[in-house]
Coordinates of C-alpha atoms in Angstrom, one line a residue:
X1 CA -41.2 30.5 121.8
X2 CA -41.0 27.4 119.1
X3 CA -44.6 27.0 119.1
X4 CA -45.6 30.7 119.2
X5 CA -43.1 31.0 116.0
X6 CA -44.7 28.3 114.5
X7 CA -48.2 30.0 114.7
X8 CA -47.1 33.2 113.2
X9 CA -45.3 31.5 110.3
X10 CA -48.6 30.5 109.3
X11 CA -51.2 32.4 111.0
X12 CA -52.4 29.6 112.9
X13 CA -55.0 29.7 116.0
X14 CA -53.9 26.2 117.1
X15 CA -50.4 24.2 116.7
X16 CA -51.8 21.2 114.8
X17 CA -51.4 19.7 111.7
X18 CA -53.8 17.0 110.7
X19 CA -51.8 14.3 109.1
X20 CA -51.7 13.6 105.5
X21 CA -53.2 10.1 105.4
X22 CA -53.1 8.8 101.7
X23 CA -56.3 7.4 100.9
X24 CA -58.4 8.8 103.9
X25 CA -57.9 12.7 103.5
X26 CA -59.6 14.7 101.5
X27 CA -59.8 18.3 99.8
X28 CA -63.4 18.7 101.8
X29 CA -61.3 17.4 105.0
X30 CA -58.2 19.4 104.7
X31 CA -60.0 22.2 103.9
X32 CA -62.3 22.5 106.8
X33 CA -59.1 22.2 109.1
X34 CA -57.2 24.7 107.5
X35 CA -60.4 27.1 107.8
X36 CA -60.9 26.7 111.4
X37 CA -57.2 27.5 112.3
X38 CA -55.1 24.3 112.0
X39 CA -52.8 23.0 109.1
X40 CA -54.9 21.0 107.0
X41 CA -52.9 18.3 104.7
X42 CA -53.3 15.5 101.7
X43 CA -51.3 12.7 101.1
X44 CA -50.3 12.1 97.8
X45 CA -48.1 9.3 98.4
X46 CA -50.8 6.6 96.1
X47 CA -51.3 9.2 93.5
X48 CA -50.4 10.0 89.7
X49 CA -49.3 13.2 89.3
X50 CA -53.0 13.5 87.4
X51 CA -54.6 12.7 90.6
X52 CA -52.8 15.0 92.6
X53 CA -53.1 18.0 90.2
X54 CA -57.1 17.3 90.5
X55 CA -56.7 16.9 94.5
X56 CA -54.6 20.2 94.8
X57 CA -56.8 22.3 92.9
X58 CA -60.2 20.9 94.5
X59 CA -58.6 22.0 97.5
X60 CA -57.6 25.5 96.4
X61 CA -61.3 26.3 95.8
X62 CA -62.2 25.5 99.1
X63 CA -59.5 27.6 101.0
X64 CA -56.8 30.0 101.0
X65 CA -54.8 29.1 104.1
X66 CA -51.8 27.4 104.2
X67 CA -51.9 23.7 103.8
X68 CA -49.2 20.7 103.5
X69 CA -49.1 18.2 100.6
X70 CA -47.0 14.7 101.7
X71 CA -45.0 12.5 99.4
X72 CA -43.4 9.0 100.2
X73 CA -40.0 8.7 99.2
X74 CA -39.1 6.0 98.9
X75 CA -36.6 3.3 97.2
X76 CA -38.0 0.5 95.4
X77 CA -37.4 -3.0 95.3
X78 CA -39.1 -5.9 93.2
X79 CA -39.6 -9.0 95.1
X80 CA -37.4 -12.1 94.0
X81 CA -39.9 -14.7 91.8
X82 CA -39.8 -17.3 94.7
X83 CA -40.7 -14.3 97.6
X84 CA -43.9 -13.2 94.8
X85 CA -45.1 -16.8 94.4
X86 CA -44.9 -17.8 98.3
X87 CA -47.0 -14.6 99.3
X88 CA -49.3 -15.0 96.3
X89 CA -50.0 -18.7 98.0
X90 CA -50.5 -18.0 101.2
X91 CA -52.8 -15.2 100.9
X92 CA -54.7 -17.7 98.3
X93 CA -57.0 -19.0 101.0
X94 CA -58.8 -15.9 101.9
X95 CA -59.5 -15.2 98.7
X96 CA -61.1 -18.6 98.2
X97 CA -62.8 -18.0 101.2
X98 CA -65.2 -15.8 98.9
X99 CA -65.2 -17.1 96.1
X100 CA -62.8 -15.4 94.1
X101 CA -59.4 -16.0 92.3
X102 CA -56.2 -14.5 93.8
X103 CA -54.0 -12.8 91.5
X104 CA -51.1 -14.1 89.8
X105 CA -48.5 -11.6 90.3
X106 CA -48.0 -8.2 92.1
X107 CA -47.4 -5.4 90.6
X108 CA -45.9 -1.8 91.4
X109 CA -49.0 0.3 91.9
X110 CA -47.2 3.6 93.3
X111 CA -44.3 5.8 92.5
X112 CA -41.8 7.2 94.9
X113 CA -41.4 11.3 94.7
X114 CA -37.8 10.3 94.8
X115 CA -36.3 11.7 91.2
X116 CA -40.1 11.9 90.3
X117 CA -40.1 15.4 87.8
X118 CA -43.7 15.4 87.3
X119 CA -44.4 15.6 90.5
X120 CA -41.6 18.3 91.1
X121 CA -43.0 20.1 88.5
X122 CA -46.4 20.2 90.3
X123 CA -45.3 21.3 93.0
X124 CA -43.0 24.0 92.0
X125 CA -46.1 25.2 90.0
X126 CA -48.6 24.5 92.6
X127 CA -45.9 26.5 95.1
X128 CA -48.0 24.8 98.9
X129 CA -46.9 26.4 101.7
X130 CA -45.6 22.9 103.1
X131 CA -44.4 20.1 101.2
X132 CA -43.7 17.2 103.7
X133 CA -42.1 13.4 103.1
X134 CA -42.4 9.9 104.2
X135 CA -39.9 7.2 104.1
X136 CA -37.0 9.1 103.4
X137 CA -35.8 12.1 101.2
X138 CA -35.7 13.7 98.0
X139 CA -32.8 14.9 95.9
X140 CA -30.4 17.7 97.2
X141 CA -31.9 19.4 93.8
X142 CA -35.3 19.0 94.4
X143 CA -34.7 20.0 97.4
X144 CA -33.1 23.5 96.5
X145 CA -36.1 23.8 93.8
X146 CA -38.6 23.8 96.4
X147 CA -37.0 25.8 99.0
X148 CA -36.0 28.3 96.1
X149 CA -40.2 28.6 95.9
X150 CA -40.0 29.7 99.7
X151 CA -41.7 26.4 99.9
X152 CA -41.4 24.9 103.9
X153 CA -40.2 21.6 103.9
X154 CA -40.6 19.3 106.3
X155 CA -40.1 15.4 107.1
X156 CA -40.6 12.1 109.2
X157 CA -38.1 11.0 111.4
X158 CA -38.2 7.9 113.8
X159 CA -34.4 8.1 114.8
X160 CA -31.9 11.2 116.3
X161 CA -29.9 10.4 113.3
X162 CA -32.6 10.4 110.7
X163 CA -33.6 13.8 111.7
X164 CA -29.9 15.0 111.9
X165 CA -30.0 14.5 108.2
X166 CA -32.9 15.8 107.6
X167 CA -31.8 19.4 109.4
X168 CA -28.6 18.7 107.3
X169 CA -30.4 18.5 104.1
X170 CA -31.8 22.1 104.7
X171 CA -34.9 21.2 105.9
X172 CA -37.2 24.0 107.8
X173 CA -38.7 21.4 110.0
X174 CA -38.8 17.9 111.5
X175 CA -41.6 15.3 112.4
X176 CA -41.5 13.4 115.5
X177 CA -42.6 10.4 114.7
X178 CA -43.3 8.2 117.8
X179 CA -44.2 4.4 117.2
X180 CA -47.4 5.0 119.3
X181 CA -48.4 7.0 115.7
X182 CA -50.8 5.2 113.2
X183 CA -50.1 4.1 109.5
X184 CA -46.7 3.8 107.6
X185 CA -43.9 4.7 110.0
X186 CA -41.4 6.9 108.0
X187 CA -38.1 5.2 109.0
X188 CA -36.1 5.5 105.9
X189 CA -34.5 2.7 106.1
X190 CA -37.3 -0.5 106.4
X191 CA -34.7 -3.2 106.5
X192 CA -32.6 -1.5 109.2
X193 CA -32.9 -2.0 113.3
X194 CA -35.9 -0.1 114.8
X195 CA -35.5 1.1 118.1
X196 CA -39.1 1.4 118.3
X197 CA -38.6 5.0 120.2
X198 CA -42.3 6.3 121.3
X199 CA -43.1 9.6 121.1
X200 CA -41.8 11.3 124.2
X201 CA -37.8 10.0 124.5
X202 CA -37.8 11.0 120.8
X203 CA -39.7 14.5 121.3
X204 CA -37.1 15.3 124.2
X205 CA -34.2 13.5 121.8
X206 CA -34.8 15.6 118.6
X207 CA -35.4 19.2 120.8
X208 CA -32.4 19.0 122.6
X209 CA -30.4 18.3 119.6
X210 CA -31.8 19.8 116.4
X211 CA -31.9 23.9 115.9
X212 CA -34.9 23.2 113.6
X213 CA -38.6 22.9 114.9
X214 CA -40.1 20.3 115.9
X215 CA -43.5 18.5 115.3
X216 CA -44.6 15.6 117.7
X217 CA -46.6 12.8 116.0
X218 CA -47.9 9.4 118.0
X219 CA -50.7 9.1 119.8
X220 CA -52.1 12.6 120.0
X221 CA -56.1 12.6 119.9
X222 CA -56.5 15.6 122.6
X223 CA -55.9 19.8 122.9
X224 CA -54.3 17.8 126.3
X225 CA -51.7 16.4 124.8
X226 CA -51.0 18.9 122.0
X227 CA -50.3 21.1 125.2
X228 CA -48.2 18.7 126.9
X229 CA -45.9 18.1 124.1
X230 CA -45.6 21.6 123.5
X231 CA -44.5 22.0 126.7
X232 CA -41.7 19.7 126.3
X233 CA -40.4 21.3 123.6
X234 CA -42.6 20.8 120.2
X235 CA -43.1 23.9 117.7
X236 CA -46.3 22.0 117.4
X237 CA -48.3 18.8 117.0
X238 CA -49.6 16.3 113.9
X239 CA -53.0 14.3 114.6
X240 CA -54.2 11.8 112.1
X241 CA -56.0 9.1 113.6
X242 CA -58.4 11.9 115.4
X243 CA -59.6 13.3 112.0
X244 CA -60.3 9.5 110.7
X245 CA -63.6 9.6 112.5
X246 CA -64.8 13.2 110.7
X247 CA -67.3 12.9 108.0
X248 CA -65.1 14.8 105.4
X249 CA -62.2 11.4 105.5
X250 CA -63.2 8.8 103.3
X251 CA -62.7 6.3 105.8
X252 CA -65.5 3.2 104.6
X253 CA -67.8 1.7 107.4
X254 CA -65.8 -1.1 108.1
X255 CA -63.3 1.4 109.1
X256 CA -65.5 3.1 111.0
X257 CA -67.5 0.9 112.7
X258 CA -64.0 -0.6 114.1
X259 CA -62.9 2.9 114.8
X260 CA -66.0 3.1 117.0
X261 CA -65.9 -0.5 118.7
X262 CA -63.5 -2.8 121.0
X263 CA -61.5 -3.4 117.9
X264 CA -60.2 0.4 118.0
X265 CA -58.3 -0.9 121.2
X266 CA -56.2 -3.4 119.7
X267 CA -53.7 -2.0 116.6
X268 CA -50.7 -3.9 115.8
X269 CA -47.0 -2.7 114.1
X270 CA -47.0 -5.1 110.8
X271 CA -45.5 -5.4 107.1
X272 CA -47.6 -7.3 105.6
X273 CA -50.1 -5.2 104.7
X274 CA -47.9 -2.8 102.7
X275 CA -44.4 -4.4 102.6
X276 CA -43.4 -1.5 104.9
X277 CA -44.2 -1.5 109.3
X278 CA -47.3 0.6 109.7
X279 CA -49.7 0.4 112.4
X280 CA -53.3 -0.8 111.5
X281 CA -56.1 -2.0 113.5
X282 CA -56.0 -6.0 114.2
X283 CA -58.2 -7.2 112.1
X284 CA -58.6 -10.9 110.5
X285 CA -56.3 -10.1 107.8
X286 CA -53.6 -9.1 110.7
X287 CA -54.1 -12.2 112.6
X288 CA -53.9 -14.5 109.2
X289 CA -50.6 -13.3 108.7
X290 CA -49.1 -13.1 112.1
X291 CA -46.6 -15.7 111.6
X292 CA -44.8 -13.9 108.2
X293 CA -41.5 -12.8 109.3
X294 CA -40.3 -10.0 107.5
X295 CA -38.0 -11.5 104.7
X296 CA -41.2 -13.7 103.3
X297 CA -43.0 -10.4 102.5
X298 CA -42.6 -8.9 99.3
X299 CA -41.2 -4.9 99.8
X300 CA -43.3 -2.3 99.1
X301 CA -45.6 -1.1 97.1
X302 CA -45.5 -4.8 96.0
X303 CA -47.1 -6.3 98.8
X304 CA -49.9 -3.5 98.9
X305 CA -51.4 -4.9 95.7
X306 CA -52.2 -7.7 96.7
X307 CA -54.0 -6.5 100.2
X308 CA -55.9 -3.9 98.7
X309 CA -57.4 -6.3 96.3
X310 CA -58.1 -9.1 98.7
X311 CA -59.4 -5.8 101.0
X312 CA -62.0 -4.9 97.8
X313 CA -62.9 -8.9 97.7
X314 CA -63.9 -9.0 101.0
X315 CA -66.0 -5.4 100.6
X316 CA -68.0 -7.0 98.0
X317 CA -69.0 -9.8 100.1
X318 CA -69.4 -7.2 102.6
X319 CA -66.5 -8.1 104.9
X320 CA -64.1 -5.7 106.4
X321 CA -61.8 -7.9 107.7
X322 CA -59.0 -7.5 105.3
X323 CA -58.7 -3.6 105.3
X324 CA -55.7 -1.7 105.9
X325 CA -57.0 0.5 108.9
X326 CA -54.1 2.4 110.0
X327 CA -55.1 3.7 113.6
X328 CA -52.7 4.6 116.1
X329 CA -52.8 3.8 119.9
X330 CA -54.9 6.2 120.7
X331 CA -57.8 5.3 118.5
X332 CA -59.8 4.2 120.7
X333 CA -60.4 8.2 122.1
X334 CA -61.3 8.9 118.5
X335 CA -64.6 11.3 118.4
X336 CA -67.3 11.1 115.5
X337 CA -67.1 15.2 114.6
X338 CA -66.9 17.3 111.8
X339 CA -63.6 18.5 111.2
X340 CA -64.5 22.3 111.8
X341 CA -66.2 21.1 115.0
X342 CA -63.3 18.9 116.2
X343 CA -60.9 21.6 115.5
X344 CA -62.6 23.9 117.8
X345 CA -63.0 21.2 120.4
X346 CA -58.8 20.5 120.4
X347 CA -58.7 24.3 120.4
X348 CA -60.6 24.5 123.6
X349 CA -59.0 21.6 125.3
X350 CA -55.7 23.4 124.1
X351 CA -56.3 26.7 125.9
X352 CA -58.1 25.2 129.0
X353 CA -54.6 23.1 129.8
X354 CA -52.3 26.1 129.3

């Protein structure tokens, strides 16, 4: 019943929402999901509100079916001089590894939604029919702006509790999010315990307590186990590290070659990428920094200044060893299809295991 409601909400042929994944999605991506019967999405988490209007709008001309914008909402945090100039040292080798001068400070390179008006503003004018979030939530009166726009929200949770306040905040929905899952996990609070829940104890968790739907996230790359979690209770399922592979992401060949080699079976849960745990494929930036314990990296966005310029470094000495290629455990079942084609694959797969 959940996941049949969830397919007539939104005329859907398939449960599925691709995940948003902030600087691999695209319009053409999104698009091409959302026109063969899924939930197409675009994560807007690394972009001005400039960016996003131009996003939006390139995906509006290529379809007219629902589709979910994310946001990261997150608190900020600048790091203390001493944590800035240790982490500015210590990265300092690689980049002299190529010839090429590490910066000399970090900077702030992305906003949080979190009391963000501009981007309110686009969205209320915008009016998607989902608007999901990531590292937390927005105010109580962004909130009511949103829903008052018949605007379905939806968030991350890793924890029971976090997604008990997210049903308390009025939300119309609640993701899943299993560690198995690839890139940024959403836990709200990135300082606090994990407990590191995978995806099924927190499916079964979240069903059996929450009146809201919910969306299972971690480790999905089938129409196998789309069915299997709807079984257990999901309204329906989120897939991001499936769609990385598709010609429409804007993943770069160092992040597809790894996608596609031994490396795709090996991922690892680290800060110090971003300043936040995300899951990324292991890579020589990964093991370089393997001995950083949390409190020496600098929070985010901080942190990701610094890696995505050492990442562009290494790209222009054509090296992809330094890239942030969030891939989660299942990457290693990734396929190399169009999105329209993969779609229709899951779909398949979801029918034949019914």
């Amino acid at each position: 019943m959940r996941t049949q409601n969830f397919l007539e909400t939104f005329n859907l042929e398939i449960p599925l929402i691709q995940a948003p994944m902030a600087g691999v999605s695209t319009p053409k991506l999104s698009a091409a999901v959302c026109n063969a019967g899924a939930i197409g999405s675009l994560g807007l988490g690394a972009s001005t509100v400039e960016k996003a209007h131009e996003t939006i709008k390139a995906l509006k001309a290529k379809t007219s079916r629902p589709f979910n914008l994310n946001f990261f909402c997150h608190h900020t945090f600048a790091p203390s001089k001493d944590q800035e100039e240790k982490w500015l040292k210590k990265l300092e080798p690689l980049f002299n590894k190529h010839d090429s001068k590490s910066p000399l400070e970090l900077k702030k390179i992305y906003e949080s939604f979190y009391n963000n008006d501009a981007l309110l503003k686009l969205i209320i004018e915008e009016k998607p029919a989902i608007v999901s979030f990531h590292f937390g939530l927005p105010t109580q009166k962004s909130i009511k702006s949103m829903k008052e726009k018949g605007i379905y929200l939806i968030a991350s949770a890793t924890t029971l509790k976090e997604a008990l306040l997210i049903q308390a905040a009025g939300f119309d929905g609640v993701i899943a999010q299993g560690y198995e899952a690839g890139g940024h996990r959403g836990i709200f609070n990135e300082n606090s315990h994990d407990d590191c829940l995978s995806l099924i104890p927190l499916l079964n968790q979240l069903v059996q307590n929450l009146s809201i739907p919910v969306i299972a996230a971690g480790g999905l790359m089938d129409g196998y186990s789309l069915r299997a979690v709807c079984k257990l209770g999901a309204a329906a399922g989120q897939m991001g590290t499936a769609f990385i592979g598709c010609p429409e992401s804007s993943a770069d060949c160092g992040y597809r070659n790894a996608l596609f080699s031994d490396a795709a079976y090996h991922t690892v849960m680290t800060r110090t990428f971003s300043g936040r745990p995300a899951r990324a494929l292991s890579n020589e930036f990964t093991n370089f920094t393997i001995d950083a314990n949390d409190d020496s990296v600098p929070p985010y966005p901080y942190s990701y200044d610094i890696a995505k310029q050492l990442h562009q470094v290494g790209v222009s000495k054509v090296f992809f060893g330094y890239g942030a290629y969030w891939a989660g455990q299942g990457a290693a079942f990734t396929r190399s299809l169009p999105a329209t084609e993969l779609v229709k694959t899951l779909k398949k797969e979801y029918a034949y295991s019914s």
